[in-house]
Short mmCIF file of C-alpha atoms and ligand atoms in Angstrom, two decimals:
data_model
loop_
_atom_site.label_atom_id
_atom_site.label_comp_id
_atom_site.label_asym_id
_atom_site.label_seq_id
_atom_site.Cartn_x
_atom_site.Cartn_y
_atom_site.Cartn_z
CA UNK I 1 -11.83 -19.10 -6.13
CA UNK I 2 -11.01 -19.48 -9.49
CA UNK I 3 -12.77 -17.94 -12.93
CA UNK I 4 -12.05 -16.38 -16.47
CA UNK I 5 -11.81 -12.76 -16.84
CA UNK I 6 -13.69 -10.99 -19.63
CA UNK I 7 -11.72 -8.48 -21.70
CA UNK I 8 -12.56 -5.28 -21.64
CA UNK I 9 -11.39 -2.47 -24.32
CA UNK I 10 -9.07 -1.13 -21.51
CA UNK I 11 -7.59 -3.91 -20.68
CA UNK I 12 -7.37 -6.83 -18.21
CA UNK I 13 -5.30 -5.75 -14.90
CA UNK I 14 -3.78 -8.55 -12.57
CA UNK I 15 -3.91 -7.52 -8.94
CA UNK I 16 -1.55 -9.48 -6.98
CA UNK I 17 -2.77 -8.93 -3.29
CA UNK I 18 -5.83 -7.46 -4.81
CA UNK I 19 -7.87 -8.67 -1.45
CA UNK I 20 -5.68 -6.08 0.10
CA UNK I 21 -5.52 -3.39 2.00
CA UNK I 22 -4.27 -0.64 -0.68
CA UNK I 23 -5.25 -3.82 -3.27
CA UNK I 24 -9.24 -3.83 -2.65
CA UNK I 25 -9.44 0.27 -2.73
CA UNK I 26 -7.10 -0.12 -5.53
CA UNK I 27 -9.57 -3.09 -7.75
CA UNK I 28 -12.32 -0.46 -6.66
CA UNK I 29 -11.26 2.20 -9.02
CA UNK I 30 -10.12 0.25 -11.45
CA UNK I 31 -13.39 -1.30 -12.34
CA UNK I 32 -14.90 2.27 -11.96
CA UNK I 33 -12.61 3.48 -14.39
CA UNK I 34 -13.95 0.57 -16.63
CA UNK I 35 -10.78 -1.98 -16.29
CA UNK I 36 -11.18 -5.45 -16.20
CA UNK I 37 -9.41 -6.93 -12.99
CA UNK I 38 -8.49 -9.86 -11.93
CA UNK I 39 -7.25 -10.44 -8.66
CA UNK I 40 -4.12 -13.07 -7.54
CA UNK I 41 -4.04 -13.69 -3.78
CA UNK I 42 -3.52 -16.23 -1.47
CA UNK I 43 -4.78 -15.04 1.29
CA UNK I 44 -1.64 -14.78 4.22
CA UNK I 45 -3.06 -11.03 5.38
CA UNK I 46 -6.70 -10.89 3.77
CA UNK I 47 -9.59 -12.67 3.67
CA UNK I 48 -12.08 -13.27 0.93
CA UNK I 49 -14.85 -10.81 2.42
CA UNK I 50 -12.43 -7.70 0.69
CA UNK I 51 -13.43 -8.89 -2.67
CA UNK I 52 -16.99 -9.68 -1.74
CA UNK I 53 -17.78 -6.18 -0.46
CA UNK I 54 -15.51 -4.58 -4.02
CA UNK I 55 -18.73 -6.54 -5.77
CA UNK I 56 -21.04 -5.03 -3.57
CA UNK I 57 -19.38 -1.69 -4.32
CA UNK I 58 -18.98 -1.99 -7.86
CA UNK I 59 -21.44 -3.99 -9.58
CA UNK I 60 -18.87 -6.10 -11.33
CA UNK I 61 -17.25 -9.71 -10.23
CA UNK I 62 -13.59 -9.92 -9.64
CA UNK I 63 -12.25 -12.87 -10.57
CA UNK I 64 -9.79 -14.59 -8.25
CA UNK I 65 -7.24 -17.05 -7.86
CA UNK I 66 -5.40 -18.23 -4.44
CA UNK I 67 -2.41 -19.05 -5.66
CA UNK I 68 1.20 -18.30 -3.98
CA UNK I 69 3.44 -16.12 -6.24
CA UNK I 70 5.96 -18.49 -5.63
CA UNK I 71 3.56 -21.35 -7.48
CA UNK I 72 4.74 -21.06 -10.83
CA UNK I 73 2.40 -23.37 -12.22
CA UNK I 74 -0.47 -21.47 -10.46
CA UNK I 75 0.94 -18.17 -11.76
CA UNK I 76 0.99 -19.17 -15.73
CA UNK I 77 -2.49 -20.80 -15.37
CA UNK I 78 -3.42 -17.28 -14.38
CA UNK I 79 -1.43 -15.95 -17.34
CA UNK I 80 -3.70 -18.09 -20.00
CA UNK I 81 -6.43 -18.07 -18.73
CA UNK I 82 -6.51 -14.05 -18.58
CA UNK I 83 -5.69 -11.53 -21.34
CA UNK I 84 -3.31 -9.50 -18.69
CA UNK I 85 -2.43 -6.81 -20.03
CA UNK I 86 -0.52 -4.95 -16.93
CA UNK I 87 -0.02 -6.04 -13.41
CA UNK I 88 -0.24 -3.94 -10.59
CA UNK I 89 1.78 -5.81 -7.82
CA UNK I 90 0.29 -4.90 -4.11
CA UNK I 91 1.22 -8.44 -2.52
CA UNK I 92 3.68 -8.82 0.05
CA UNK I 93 4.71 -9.25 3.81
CA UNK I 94 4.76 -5.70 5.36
CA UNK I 95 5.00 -5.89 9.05
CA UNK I 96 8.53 -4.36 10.21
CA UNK I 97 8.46 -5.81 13.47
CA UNK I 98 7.92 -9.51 11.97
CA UNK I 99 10.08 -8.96 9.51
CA UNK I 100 13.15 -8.79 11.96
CA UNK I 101 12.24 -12.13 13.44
CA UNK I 102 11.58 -14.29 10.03
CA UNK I 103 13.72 -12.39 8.14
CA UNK I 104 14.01 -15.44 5.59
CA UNK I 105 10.39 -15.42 4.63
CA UNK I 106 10.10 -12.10 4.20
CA UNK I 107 12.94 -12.21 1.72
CA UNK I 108 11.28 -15.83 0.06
CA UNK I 109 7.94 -14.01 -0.17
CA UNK I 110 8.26 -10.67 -1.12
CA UNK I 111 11.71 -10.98 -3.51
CA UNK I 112 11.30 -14.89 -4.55
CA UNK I 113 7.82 -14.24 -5.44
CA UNK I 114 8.28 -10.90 -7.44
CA UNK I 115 11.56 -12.67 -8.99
CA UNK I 116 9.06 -15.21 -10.19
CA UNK I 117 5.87 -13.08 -11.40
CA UNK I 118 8.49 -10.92 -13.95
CA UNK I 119 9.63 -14.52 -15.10
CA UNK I 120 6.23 -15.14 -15.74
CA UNK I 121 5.67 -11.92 -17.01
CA UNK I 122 8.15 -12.09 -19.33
CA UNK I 123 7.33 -15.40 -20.86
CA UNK I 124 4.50 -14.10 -21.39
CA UNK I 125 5.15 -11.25 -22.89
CA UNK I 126 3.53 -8.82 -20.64
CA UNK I 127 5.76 -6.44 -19.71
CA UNK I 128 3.67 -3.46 -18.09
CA UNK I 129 4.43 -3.61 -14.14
CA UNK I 130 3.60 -1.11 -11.00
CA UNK I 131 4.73 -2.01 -7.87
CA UNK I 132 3.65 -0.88 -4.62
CA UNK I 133 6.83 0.50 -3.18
CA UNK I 134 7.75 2.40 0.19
CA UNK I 135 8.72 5.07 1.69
CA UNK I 136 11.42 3.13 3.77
CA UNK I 137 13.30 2.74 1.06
CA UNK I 138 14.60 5.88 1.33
CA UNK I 139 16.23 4.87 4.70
CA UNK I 140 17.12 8.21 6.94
CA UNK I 141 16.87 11.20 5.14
CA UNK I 142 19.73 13.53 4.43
CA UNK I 143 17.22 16.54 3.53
CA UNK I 144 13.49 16.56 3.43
CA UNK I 145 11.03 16.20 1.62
CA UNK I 146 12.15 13.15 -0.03
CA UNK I 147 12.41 13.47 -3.77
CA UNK I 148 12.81 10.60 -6.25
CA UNK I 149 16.35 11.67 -6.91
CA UNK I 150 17.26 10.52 -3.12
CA UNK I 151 19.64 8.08 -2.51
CA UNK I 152 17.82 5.00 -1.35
CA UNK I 153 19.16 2.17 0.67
CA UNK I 154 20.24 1.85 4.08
CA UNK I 155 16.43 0.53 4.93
CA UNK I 156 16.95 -0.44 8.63
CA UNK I 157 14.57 -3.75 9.15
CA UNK I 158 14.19 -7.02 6.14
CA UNK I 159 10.52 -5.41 5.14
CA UNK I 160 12.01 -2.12 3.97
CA UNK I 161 14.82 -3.64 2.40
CA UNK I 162 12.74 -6.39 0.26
CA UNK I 163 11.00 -3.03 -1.36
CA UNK I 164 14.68 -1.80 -1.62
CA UNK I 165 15.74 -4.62 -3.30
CA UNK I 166 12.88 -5.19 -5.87
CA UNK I 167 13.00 -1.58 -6.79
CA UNK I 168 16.83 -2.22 -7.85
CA UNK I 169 15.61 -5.71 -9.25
CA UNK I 170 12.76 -4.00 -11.39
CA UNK I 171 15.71 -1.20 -12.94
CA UNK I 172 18.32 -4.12 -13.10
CA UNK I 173 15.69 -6.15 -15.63
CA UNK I 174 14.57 -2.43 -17.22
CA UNK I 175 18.52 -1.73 -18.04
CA UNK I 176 18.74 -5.01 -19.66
CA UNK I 177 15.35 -4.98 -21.54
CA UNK I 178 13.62 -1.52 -22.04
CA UNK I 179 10.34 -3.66 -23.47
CA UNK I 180 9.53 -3.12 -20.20
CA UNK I 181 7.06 -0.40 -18.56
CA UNK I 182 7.31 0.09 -14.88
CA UNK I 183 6.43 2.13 -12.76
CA UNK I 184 7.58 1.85 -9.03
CA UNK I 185 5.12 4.09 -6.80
CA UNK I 186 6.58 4.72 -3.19
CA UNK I 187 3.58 5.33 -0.39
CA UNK I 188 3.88 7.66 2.18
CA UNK I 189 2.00 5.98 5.31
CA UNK I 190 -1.72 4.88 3.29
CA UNK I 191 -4.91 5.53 5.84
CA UNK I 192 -8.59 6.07 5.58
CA UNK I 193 -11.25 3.62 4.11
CA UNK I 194 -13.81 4.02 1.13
CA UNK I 195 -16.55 6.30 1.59
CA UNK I 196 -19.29 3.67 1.65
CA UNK I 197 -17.06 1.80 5.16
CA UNK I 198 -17.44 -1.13 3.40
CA UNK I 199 -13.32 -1.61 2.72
CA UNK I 200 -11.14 -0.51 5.13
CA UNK I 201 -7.94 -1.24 6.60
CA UNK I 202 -8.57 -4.93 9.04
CA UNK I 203 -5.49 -5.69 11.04
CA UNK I 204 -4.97 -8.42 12.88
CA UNK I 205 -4.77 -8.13 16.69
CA UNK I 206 -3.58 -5.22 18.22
CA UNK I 207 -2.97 -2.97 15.41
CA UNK I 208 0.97 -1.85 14.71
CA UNK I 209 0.39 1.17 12.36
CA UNK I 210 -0.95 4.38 14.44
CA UNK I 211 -4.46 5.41 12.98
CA UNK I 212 -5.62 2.00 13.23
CA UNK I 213 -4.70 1.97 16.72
CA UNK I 214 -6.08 5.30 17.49
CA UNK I 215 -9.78 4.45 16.20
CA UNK I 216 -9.85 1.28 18.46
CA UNK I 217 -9.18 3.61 21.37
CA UNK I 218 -11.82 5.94 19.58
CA UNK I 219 -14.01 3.26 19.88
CA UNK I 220 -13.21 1.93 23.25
CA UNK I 221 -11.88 -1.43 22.18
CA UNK I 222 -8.58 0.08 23.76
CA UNK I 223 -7.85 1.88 26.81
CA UNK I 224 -4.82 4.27 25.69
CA UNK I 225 -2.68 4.83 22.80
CA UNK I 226 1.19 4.23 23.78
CA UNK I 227 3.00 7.40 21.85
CA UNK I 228 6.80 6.96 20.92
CA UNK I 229 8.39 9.22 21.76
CA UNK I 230 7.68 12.67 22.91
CA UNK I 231 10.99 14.38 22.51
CA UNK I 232 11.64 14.01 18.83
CA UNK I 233 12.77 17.53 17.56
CA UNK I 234 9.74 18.02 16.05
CA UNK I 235 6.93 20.33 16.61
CA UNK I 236 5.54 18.49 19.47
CA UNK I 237 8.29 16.37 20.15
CA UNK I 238 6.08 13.38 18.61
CA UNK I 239 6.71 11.42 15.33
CA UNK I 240 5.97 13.70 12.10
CA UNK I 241 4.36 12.03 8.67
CA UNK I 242 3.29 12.19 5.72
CA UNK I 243 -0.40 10.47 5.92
CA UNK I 244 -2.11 9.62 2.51
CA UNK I 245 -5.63 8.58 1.78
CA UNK I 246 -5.84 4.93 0.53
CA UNK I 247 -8.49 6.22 -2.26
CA UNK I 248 -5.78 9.12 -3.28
CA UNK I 249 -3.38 6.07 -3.49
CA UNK I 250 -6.02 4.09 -5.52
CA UNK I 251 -6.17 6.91 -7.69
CA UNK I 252 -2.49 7.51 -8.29
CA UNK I 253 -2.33 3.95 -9.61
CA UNK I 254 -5.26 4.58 -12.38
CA UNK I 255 -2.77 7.60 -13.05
CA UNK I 256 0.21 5.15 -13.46
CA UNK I 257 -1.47 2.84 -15.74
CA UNK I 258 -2.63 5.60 -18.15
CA UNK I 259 1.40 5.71 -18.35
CA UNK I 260 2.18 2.99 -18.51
CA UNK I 261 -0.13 2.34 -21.71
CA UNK I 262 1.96 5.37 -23.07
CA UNK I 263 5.00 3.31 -23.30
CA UNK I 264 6.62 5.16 -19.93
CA UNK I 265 10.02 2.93 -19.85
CA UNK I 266 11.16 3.10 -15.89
CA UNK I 267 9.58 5.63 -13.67
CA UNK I 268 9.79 6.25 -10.18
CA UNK I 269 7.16 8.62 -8.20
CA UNK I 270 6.25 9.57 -4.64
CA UNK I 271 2.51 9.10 -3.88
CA UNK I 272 1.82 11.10 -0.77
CA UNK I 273 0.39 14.44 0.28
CA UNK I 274 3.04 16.70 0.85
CA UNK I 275 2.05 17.65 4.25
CA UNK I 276 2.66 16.20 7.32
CA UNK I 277 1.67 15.85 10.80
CA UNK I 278 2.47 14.56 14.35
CA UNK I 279 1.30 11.90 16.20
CA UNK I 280 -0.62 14.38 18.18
CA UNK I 281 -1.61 16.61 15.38
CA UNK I 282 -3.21 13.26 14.08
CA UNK I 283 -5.19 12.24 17.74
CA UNK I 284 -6.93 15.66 17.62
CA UNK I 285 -7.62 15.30 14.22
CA UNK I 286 -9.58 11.82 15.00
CA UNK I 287 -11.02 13.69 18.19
CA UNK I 288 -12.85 16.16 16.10
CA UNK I 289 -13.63 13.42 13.60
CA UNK I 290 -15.03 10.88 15.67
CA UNK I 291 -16.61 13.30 18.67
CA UNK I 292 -14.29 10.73 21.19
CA UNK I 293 -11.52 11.20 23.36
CA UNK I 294 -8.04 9.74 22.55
CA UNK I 295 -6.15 8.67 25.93
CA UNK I 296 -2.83 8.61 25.46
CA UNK I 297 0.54 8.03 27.26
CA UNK I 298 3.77 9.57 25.88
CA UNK I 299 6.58 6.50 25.93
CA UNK I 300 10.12 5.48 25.04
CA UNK I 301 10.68 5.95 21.08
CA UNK I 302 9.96 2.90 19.44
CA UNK I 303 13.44 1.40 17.71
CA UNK I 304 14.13 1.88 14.13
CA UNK I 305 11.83 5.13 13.64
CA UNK I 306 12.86 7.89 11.73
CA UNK I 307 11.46 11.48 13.77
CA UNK I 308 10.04 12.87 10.09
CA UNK I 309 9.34 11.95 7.01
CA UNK I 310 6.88 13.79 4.31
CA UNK I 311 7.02 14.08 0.58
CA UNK I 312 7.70 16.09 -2.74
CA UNK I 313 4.89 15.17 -4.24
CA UNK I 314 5.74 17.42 -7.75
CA UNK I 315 6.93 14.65 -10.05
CA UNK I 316 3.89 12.76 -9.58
CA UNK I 317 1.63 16.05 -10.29
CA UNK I 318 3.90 16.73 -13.54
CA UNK I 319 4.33 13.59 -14.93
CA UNK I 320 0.63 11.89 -13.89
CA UNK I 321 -1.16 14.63 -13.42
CA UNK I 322 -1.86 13.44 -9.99
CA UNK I 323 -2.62 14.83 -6.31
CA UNK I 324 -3.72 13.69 -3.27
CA UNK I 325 -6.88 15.62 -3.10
CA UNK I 326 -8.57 14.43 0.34
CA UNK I 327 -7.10 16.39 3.84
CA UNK I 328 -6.97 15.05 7.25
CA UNK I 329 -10.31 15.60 8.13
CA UNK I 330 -11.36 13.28 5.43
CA UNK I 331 -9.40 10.56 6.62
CA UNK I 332 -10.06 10.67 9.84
CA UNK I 333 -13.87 10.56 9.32
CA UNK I 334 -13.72 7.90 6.32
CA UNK I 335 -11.48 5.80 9.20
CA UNK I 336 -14.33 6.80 11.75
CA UNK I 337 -17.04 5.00 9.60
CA UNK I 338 -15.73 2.00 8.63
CA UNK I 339 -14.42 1.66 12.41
CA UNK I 340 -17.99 1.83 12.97
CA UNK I 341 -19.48 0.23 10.37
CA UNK I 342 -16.74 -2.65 10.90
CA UNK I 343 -15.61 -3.18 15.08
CA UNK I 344 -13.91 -6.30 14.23
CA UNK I 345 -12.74 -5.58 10.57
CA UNK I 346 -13.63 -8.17 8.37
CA UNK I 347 -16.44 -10.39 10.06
CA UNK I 348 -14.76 -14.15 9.24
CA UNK I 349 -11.36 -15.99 7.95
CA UNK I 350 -9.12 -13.45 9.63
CA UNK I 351 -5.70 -14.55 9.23
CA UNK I 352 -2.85 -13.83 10.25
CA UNK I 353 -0.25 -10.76 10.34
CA UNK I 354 2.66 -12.27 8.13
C1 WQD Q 1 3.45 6.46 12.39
C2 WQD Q 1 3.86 7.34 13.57
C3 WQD Q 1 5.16 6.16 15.20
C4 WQD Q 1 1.92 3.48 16.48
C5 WQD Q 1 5.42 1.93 8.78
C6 WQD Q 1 6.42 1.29 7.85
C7 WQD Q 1 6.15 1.73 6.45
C8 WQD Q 1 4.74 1.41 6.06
C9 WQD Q 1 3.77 1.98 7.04
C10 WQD Q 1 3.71 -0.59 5.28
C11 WQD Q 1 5.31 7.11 14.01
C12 WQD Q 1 3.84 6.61 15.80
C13 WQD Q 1 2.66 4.46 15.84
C14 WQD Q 1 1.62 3.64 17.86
C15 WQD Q 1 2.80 5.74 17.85
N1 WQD Q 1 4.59 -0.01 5.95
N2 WQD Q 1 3.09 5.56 16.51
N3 WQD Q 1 2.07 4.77 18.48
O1 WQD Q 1 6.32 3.65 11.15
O2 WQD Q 1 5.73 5.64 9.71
O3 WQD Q 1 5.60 3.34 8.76
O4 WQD Q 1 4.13 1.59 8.35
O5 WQD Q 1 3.04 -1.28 4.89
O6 WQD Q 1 7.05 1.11 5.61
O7 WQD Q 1 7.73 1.64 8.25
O8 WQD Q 1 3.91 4.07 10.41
O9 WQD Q 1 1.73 4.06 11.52
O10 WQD Q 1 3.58 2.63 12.46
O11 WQD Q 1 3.72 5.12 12.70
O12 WQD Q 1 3.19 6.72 18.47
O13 WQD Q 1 0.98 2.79 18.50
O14 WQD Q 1 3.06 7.00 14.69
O15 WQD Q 1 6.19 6.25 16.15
O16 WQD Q 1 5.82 8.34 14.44
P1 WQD Q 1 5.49 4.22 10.09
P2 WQD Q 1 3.16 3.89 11.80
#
């Protein structure tokens, strides 16, 4: 799992966690866009089959390396073998609940292995960066939406807090050398799959996040969805968010780069819709989408969620000339397909949920 890039006119992209979730729809429209990619990932949430089906998609072989970020060696191999000219940094742990019980890994992982890619970076002298941050790090909200002005901080499990920290790691190393482009994008709650249900989102197991776990019981594979919560004060009493189409996300990353190649210094944006919906706003949505019925049993809230969350979306629309373009409908029917398409996500080397 190892190869030379070519070098395209655009550029050569690193994709840590490029076999991804966000990372595969992510490589997708970078090669579209003509980019040279090359993808670093070892493999701890994703299997190889994500960068298969990108070929299939695309035309164009990804080159990839499983190496751990925290392999130095492995990373600076990467670094000579490729012309990098930016890295787009998807990889990392990211399930809360997990996060709370090896607390210690997440923190290796996610903050020793970014410490060590910008080391890399730096030596060798590539010093364009966007990072694929959260949401969470805005902690509870004070007023809504959230801009990029908030205050962050206060992140209430050791997965929010690693994106916490990196963000103020990534403007600590920007204060001290402005050679540096980066761009830190926080996502508001990626769904949906690429059009052709070849990529999608795979979890492992019984699925944490909520659409994943609704299109199983969509698709029979479970009997109910649990809801937490019911008596939120929200407009149904249910959880309210801010869903966003992975390929939107994708997109808002092409967006970043263009910046990024125009010398952007530090720069912070929201990538999300603006809009946002309930828990049961979102099973009727994947009722109508999938022609299925969604059982579902209203329960305890589930600790450490916020009742609402959505986002000003303006800065990115100014600055990148960005918008989420694709509605709820779309997402629940893009989900629908590769559901169907996929049962059991990804067919082999399934790992696990880190
Ligand atoms: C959405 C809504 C739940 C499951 C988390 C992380 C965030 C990001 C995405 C990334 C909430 C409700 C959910 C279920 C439910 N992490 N729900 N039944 O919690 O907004 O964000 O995942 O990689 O950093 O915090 O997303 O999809 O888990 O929940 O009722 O079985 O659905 O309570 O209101 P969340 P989610």
């Amino acid at each position: 799992m190892s190869s030379k890039g070519s070098m395209s006119s655009k550029g050569c992209i690193l994709a840590t966690g490029g076999a991804g979730y966000v990372g595969t729809h992510t490589v997708v429209e970078l090669l579209n866009e003509g980019y040279d990619v090359v993808v670093v990932d070892n493999l701890a949430n994703a299997t190889m089959e994500g960068l298969k089906r990108i070929e299939e998609i695309t035309g164009k072989r990804v080159p990839a390396y499983n190496v751990n970020l925290l392999d130095t060696e492995g990373l600076k191999n990467i670094f000579s073998e490729n012309r990098i000219t930016c890295v787009m940094h998807f990889a990392g742990f990211k399930a809360v609940g997990k996060s709370v019980d090896i607390p210690l890994q997440y923190y290796k992982n996610n903050i020793g292995g970014t410490v060590n890619l910008l080391e890399v970076m730096n030596e060798f002298k590539v010093y364009n960066m966007i990072f694929s941050s959260s949401a969470t790090v805005y902690g509870v909200p004070e007023k809504l939406p959230f801009v990029e002005t908030d205050k962050t901080g206060g992140c209430t499990n050791p997965y929010g807090k690693t994106k916490f920290f990196i963000e103020e790691i990534m403007k600590d190393l920007y204060t001290a050398d402005q050679q540096w482009n980066i761009v830190m994008l926080r996502y508001f709650n990626p769904i949906g799959a690429h059009k052709s249900g070849r990529i999608g989102e795979s979890p492992i197991g019984i699925p944490h996040n909520l659409m994943p776990y609704i299109s199983k019981v969509a698709a029979g594979e479970l009997e109910f969805l649990t809801v937490y919560g019911g008596d939120y004060e929200t407009k149904d009493g249910t959880g309210v968010r801010d869903y966003t189409h992975v390929v939107d996300l994708a997109k808002g990353h092409v967006a970043a780069l263009k910046s990024v190649k125009n010398k952007c210094g530090l720069k912070i944006y929201n990538l999300g819709t603006g809009k946002a919906y309930s828990v049961l706003e979102m099973v009727k949505a994947f009722e109508k989408a999938s022609g299925k019925t969604v059982k579902y049993k209203i329960a305890p809230r589930r600790a450490g969620d916020l009742p609402t969350f959505w986002s000003d979306v303006s800065l990115a629309k100014k600055e990148l000339g960005w918008e989420a373009e694709k509605d709820l409908d779309e997402m629940c029917e893009d989900i629908w397909r590769w559901q169907c398409m996929n049962p059991g996500g990804y067919p082999s080397g399934q790992s696990k949920s880190t």
